Short mmCIF file of C-alpha atoms in Angstrom, two decimals:
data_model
loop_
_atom_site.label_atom_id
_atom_site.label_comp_id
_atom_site.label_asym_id
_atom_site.label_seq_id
_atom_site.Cartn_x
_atom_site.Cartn_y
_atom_site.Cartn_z
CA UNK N 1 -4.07 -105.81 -58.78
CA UNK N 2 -0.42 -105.88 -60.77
CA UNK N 3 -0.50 -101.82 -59.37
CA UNK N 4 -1.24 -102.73 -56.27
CA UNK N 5 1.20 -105.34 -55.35
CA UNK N 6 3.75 -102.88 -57.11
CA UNK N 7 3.26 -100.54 -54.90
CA UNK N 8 3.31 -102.96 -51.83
CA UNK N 9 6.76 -103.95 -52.90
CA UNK N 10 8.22 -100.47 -52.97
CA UNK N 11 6.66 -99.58 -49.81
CA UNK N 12 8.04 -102.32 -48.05
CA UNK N 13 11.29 -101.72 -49.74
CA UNK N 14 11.48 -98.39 -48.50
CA UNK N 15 10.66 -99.48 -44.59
CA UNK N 16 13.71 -101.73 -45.13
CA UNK N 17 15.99 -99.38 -46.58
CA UNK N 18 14.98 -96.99 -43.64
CA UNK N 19 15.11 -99.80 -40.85
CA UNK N 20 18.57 -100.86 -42.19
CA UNK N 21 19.84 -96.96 -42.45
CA UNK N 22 18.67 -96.18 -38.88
CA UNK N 23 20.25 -99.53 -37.22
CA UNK N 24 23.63 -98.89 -39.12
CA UNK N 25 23.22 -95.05 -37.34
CA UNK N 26 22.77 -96.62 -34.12
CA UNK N 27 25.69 -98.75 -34.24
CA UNK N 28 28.20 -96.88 -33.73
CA UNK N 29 26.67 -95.02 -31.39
CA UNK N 30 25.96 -97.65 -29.33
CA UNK N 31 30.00 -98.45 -29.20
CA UNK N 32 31.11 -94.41 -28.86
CA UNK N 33 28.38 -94.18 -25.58
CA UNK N 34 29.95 -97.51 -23.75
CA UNK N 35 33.10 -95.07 -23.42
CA UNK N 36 31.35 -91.33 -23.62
CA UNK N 37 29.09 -90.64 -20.38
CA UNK N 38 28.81 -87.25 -21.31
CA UNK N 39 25.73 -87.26 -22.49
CA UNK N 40 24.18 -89.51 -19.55
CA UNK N 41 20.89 -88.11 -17.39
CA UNK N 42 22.66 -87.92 -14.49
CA UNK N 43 25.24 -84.36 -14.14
CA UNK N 44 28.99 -85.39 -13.82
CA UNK N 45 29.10 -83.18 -10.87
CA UNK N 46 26.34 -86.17 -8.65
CA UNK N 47 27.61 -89.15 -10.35
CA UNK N 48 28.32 -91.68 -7.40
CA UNK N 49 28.30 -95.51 -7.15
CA UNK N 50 26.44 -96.44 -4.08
CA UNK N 51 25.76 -99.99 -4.59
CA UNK N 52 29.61 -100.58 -2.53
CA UNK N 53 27.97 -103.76 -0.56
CA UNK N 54 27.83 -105.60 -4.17
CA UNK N 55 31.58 -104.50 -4.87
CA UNK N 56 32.48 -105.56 -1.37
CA UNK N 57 30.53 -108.75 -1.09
CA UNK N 58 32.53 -109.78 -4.44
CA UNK N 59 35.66 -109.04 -2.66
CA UNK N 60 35.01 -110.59 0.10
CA UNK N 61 34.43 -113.98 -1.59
CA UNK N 62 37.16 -114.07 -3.68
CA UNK N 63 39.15 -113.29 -0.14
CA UNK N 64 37.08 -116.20 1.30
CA UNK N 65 38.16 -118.18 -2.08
CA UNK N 66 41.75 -117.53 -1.34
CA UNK N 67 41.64 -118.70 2.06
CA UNK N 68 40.32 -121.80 0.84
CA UNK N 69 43.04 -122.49 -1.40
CA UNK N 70 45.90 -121.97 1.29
CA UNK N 71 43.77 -124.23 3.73
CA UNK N 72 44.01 -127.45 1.24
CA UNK N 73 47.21 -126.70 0.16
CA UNK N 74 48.17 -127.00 3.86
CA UNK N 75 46.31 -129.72 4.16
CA UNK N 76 47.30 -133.21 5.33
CA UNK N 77 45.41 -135.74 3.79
CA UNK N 78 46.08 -138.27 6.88
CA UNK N 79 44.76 -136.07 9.43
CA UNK N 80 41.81 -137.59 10.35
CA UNK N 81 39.48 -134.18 10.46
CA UNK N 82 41.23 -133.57 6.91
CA UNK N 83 37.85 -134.35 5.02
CA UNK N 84 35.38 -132.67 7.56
CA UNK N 85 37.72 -129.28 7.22
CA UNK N 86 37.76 -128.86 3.82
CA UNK N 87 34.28 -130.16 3.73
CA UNK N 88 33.30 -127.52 6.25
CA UNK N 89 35.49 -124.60 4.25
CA UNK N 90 33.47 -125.49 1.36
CA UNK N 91 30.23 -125.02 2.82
CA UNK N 92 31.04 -121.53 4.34
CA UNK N 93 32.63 -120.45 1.41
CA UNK N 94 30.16 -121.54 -1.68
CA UNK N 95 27.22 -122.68 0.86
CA UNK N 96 27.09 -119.73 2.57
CA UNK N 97 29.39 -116.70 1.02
CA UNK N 98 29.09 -117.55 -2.45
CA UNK N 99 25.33 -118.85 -2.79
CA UNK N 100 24.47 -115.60 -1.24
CA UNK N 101 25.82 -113.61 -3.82
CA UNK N 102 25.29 -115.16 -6.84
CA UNK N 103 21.61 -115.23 -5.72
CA UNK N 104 21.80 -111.22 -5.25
CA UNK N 105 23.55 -111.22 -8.75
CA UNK N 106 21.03 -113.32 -10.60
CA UNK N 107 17.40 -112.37 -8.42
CA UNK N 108 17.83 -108.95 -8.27
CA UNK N 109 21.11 -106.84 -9.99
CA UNK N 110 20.99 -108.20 -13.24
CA UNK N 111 17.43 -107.59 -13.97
CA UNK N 112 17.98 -104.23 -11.95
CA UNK N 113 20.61 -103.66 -14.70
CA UNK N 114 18.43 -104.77 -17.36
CA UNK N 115 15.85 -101.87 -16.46
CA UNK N 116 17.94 -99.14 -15.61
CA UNK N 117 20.79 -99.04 -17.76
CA UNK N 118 20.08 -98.34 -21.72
CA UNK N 119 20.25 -101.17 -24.36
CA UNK N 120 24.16 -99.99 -25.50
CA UNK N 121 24.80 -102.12 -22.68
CA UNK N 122 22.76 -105.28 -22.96
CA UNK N 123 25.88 -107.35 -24.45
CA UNK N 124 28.10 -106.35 -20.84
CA UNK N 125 25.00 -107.17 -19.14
CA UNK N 126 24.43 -110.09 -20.86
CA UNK N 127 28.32 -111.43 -20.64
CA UNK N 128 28.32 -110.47 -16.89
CA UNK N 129 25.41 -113.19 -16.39
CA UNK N 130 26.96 -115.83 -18.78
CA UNK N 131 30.05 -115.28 -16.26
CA UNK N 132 28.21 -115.93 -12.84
CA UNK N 133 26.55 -118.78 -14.53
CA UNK N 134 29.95 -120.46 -15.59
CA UNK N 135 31.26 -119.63 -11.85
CA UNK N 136 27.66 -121.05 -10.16
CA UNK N 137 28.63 -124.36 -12.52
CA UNK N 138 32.10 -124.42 -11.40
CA UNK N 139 31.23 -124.07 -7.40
CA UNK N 140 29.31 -127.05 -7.99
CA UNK N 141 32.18 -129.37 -10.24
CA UNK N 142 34.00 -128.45 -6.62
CA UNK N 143 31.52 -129.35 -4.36
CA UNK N 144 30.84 -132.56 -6.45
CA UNK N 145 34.28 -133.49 -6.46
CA UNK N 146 34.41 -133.34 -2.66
CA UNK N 147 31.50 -135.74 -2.18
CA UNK N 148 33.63 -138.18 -4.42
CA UNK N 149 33.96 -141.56 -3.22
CA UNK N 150 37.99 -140.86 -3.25
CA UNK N 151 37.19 -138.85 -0.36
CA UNK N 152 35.15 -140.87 1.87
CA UNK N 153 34.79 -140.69 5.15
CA UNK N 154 37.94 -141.90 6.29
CA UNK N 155 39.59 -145.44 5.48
CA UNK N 156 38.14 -149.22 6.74
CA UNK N 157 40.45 -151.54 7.40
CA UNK N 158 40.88 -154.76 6.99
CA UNK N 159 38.90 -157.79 9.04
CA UNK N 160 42.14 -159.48 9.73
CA UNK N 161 41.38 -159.67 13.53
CA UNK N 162 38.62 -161.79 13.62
CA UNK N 163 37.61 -164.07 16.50
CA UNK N 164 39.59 -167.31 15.60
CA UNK N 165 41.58 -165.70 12.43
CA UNK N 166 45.80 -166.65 12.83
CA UNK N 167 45.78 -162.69 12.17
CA UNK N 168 44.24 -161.87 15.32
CA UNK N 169 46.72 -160.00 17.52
CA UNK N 170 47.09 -156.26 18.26
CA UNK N 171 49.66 -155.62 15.40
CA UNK N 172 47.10 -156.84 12.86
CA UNK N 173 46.06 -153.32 11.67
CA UNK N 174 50.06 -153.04 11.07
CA UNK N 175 49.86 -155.72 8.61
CA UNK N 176 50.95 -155.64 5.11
CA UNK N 177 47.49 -155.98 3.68
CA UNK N 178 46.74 -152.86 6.03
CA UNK N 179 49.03 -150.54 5.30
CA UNK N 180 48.48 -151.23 1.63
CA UNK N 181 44.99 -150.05 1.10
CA UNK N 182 45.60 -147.04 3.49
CA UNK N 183 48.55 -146.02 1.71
CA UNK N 184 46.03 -146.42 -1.76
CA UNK N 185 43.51 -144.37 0.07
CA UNK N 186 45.80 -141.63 0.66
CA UNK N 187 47.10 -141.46 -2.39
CA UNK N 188 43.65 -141.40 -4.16
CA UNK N 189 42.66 -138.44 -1.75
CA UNK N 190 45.88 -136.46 -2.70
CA UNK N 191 45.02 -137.20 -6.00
CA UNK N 192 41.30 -135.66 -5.55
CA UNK N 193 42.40 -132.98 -3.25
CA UNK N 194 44.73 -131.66 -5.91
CA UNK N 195 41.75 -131.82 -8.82
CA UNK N 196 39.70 -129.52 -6.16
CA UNK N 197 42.91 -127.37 -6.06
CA UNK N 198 43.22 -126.54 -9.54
CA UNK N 199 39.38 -126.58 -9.75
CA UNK N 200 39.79 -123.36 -7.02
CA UNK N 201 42.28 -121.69 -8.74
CA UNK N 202 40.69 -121.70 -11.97
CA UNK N 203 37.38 -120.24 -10.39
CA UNK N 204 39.66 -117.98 -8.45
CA UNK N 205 41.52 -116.43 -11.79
CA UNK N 206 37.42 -116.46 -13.39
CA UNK N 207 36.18 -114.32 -10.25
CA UNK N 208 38.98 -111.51 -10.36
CA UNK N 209 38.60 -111.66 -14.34
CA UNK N 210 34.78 -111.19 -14.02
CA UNK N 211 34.30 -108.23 -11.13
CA UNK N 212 37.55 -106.16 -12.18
CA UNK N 213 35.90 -105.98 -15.56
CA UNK N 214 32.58 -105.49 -14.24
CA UNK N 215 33.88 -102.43 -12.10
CA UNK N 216 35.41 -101.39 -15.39
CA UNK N 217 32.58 -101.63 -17.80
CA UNK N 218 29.17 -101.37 -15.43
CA UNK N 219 30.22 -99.16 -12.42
CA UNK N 220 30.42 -95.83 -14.49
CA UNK N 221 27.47 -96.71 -16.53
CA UNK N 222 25.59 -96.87 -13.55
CA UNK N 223 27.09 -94.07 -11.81
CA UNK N 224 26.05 -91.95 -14.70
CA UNK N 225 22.64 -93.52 -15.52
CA UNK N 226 20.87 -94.26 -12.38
CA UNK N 227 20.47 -91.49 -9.87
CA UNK N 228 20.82 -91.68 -6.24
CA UNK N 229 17.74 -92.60 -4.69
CA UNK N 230 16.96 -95.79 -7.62
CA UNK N 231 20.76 -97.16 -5.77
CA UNK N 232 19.53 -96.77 -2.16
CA UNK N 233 16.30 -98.51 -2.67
CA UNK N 234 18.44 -101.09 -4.62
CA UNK N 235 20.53 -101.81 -1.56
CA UNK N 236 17.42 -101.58 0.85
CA UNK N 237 16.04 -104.45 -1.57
CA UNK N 238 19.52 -106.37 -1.04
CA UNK N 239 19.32 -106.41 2.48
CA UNK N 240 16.19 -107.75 2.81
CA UNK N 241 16.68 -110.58 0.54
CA UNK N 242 20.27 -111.20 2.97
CA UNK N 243 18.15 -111.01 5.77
CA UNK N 244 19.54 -109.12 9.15
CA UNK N 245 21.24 -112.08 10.30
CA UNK N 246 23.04 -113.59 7.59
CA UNK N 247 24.22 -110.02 6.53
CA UNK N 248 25.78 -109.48 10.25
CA UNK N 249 28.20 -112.40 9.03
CA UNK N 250 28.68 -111.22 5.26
CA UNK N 251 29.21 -107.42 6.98
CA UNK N 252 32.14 -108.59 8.56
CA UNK N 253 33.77 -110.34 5.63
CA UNK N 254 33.19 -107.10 3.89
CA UNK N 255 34.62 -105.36 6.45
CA UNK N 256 37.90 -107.49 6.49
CA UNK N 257 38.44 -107.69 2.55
CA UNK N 258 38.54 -103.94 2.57
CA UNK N 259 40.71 -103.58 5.16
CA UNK N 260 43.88 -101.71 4.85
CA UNK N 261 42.33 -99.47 1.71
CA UNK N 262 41.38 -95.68 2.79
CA UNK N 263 39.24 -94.54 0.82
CA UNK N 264 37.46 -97.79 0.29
CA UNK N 265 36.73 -97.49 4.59
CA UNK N 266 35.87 -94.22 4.20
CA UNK N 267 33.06 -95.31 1.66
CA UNK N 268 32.12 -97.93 4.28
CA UNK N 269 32.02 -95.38 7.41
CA UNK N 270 29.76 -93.24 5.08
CA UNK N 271 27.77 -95.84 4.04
CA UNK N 272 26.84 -98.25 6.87
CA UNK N 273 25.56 -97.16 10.07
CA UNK N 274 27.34 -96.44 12.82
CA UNK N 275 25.04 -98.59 14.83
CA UNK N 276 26.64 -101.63 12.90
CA UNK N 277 29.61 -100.52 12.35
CA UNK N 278 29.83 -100.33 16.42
CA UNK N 279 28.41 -103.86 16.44
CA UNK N 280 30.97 -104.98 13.93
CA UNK N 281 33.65 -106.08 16.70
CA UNK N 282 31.05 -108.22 18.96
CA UNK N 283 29.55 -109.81 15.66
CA UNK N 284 32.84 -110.56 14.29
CA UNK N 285 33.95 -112.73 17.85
CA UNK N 286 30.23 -113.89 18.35
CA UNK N 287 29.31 -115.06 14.73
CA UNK N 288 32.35 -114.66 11.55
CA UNK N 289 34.94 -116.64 13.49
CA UNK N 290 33.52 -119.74 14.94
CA UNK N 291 31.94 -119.61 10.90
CA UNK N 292 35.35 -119.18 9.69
CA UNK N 293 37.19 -121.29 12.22
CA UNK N 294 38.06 -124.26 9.16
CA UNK N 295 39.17 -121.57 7.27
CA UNK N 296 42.71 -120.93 9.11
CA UNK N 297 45.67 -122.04 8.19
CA UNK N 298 49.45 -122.52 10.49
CA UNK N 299 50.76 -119.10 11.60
CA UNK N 300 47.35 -117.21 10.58
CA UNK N 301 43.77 -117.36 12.60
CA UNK N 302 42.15 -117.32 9.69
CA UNK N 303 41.04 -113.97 9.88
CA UNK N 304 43.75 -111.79 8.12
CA UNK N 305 45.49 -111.10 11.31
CA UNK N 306 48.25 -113.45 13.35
CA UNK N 307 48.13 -113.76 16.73
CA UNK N 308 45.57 -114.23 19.25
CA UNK N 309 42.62 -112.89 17.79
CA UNK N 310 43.29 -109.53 19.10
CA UNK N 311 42.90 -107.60 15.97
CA UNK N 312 38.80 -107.07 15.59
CA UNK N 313 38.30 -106.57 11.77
CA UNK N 314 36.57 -103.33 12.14
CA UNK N 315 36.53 -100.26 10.30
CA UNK N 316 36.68 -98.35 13.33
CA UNK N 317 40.20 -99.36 14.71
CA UNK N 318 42.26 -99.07 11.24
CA UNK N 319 43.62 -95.74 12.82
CA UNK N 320 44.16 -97.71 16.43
CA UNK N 321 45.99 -100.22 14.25
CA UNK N 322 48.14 -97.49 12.59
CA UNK N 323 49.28 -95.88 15.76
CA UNK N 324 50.44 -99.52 17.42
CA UNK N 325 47.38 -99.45 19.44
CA UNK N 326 46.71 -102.93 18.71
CA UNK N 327 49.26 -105.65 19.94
CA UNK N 328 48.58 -107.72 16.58
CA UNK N 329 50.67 -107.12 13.66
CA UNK N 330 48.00 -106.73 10.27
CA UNK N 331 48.81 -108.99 6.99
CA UNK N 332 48.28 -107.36 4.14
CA UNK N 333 44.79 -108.68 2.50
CA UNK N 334 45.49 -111.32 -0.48
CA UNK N 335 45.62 -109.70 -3.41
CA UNK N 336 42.06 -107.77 -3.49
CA UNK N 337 40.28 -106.21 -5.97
CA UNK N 338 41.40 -103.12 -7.40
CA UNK N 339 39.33 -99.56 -5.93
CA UNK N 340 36.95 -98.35 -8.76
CA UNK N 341 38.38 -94.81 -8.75
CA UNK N 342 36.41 -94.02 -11.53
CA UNK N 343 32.82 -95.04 -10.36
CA UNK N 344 32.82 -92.17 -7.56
CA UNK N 345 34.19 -88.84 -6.96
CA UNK N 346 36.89 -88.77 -4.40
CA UNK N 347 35.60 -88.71 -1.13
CA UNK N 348 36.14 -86.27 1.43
#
């Protein structure tokens, strides 16, 4: 029995000395492949990053994000549709634009991630989804902080011009009394609309933080891990989650936060149909802008181009544009997302 257990010791000894040699081999290997892809399954000659409409989407609501921000800045808090705008911005832009893809990020890419990619990534992976959790949380701190009761629904005034009251004259709502709790009521909503401003530029700083670095760290590992075809049925999956119609509207957003960058339109003309991409200019007028119509601010429609609407967010008229075609003047998008050079060989 004393031999036995012995030899039960060393055996188990051994395993661990083995298990402990072959996890400190793996180590460093596991930090020299997050920055070598040369020995990935997929040849460096087909490498290609095809899931754009994620890269887009994220650029598109940080655009969206940013166009938020200028609207409350420009915001007067005595107007009385003040609340209803922002109210309504919100909605599109975490309701709608937002919502959308963080439920594409957390239904469907990061498990896709999980299964495709090997485990020397599982700590980007897993930082990537603490990230879009934080930013989910945050979205709702905003949203929460509009519903406050220092935003109601517009100021009550006083009962000073009650039947038989010595107050009761047409000037009563100029009273003293009057003009004291409105100017209160104003200054509470500055003061709230200014905690949702920081709130937004925080998230705003988190976002670019969180998808530069994810086109950085994940792009080329997928690129060189996941061929071709596993991408396109990725993004067939994606668009049937969107559905048709709400990806008509998210198309177009895509479509204007790349605008102005070649060779990121010239993955989008490869990429989308030209079916849509026809469609884009009727879908834009039809369905983005009466969406986005609480998003514009003074001397811009909202829609990344001044004037009169004339300029129709497409792909296919960035060379009309160029040649003074159009009769609208382009601004330059706000500050987008760098172009992940590295994911894809140049294209054509």
């Amino acid at each position: 029995l004393w031999l036995g257990m012995r030899l039960l010791g060393l055996l188990l000894s051994v395993l661990l000395r083995a298990s402990a040699a072959r996890w400190a081999a793996l180590a460093p290997s596991r930090m020299q492949s997050r920055r070598d892809l040369s020995g990935a399954p997929v040849p460096a000659g087909e490498r290609e990053f095809i899931i754009n409409g994620w890269r887009w989407h994220g650029r598109s609501v940080v655009r969206d994000l940013q166009r938020f921000i200028a609207c409350v800045q420009q915001l007067d808090p005595e107007a009385p549709d003040a609340l209803h705008r922002v109210r309504c911005s919100y909605e599109f832009v975490w309701g709608f634009s937002w919502s959308a893809l963080h439920n594409i990020e957390a239904t469907l890419l990061v498990p896709w991630l999980r299964r495709e990619l090997p485990l020397c990534y599982a700590e980007e992976i897993d930082a990537f989804e603490r990230e879009i959790q934080e930013m989910r949380v945050q979205g709702a701190i905003i949203g929460t902080a509009l519903r406050a009761e220092d935003l109601g629904g517009g100021w009550r005034r006083p009962r000073l011009d009650r039947p038989g009251s010595r107050w009761a004259s047409p000037w009563a709502e100029r009273s003293v009394l009057g003009w004291s709790l409105r100017s209160r009521e104003i200054g509470s909503r500055q003061a709230q609309l200014g905690r949702v401003l920081y709130l937004c530029q925080r998230l705003e700083k988190q976002a670019l933080r969180v998808y530069q670095g994810a086109e950085q760290s994940l792009v080329p590992c997928v690129a060189a891990h996941v061929p071709r075809h596993e991408q396109e049925r990725f993004n067939k999956a994606v668009l049937k989650t969107l559905g048709f119609l709400p990806a008509r509207i998210h198309l177009c957003g895509m479509a204007e936060a790349i605008e102005g960058e070649v060779i990121e339109q010239r993955r989008f003309k490869r990429q989308i149909p030209v079916a849509a991409r026809l469609m884009l200019p009727y879908w834009r007028q039809q369905l983005y802008l009466p969406r986005t119509e609480c998003l514009r601010v003074s001397g811009n429609n909202g829609d990344g181009s001044s004037g009169g609407g004339s300029s129709n967010g497409s792909v296919e008229t960035a060379e009309a544009k160029g040649s003074g075609k159009s009769d609208a003047s382009p601004v330059p998008p706000p500050s987008p997302l760098p172009a992940d050079a590295h994911s894809s060989p140049a294209v054509p």
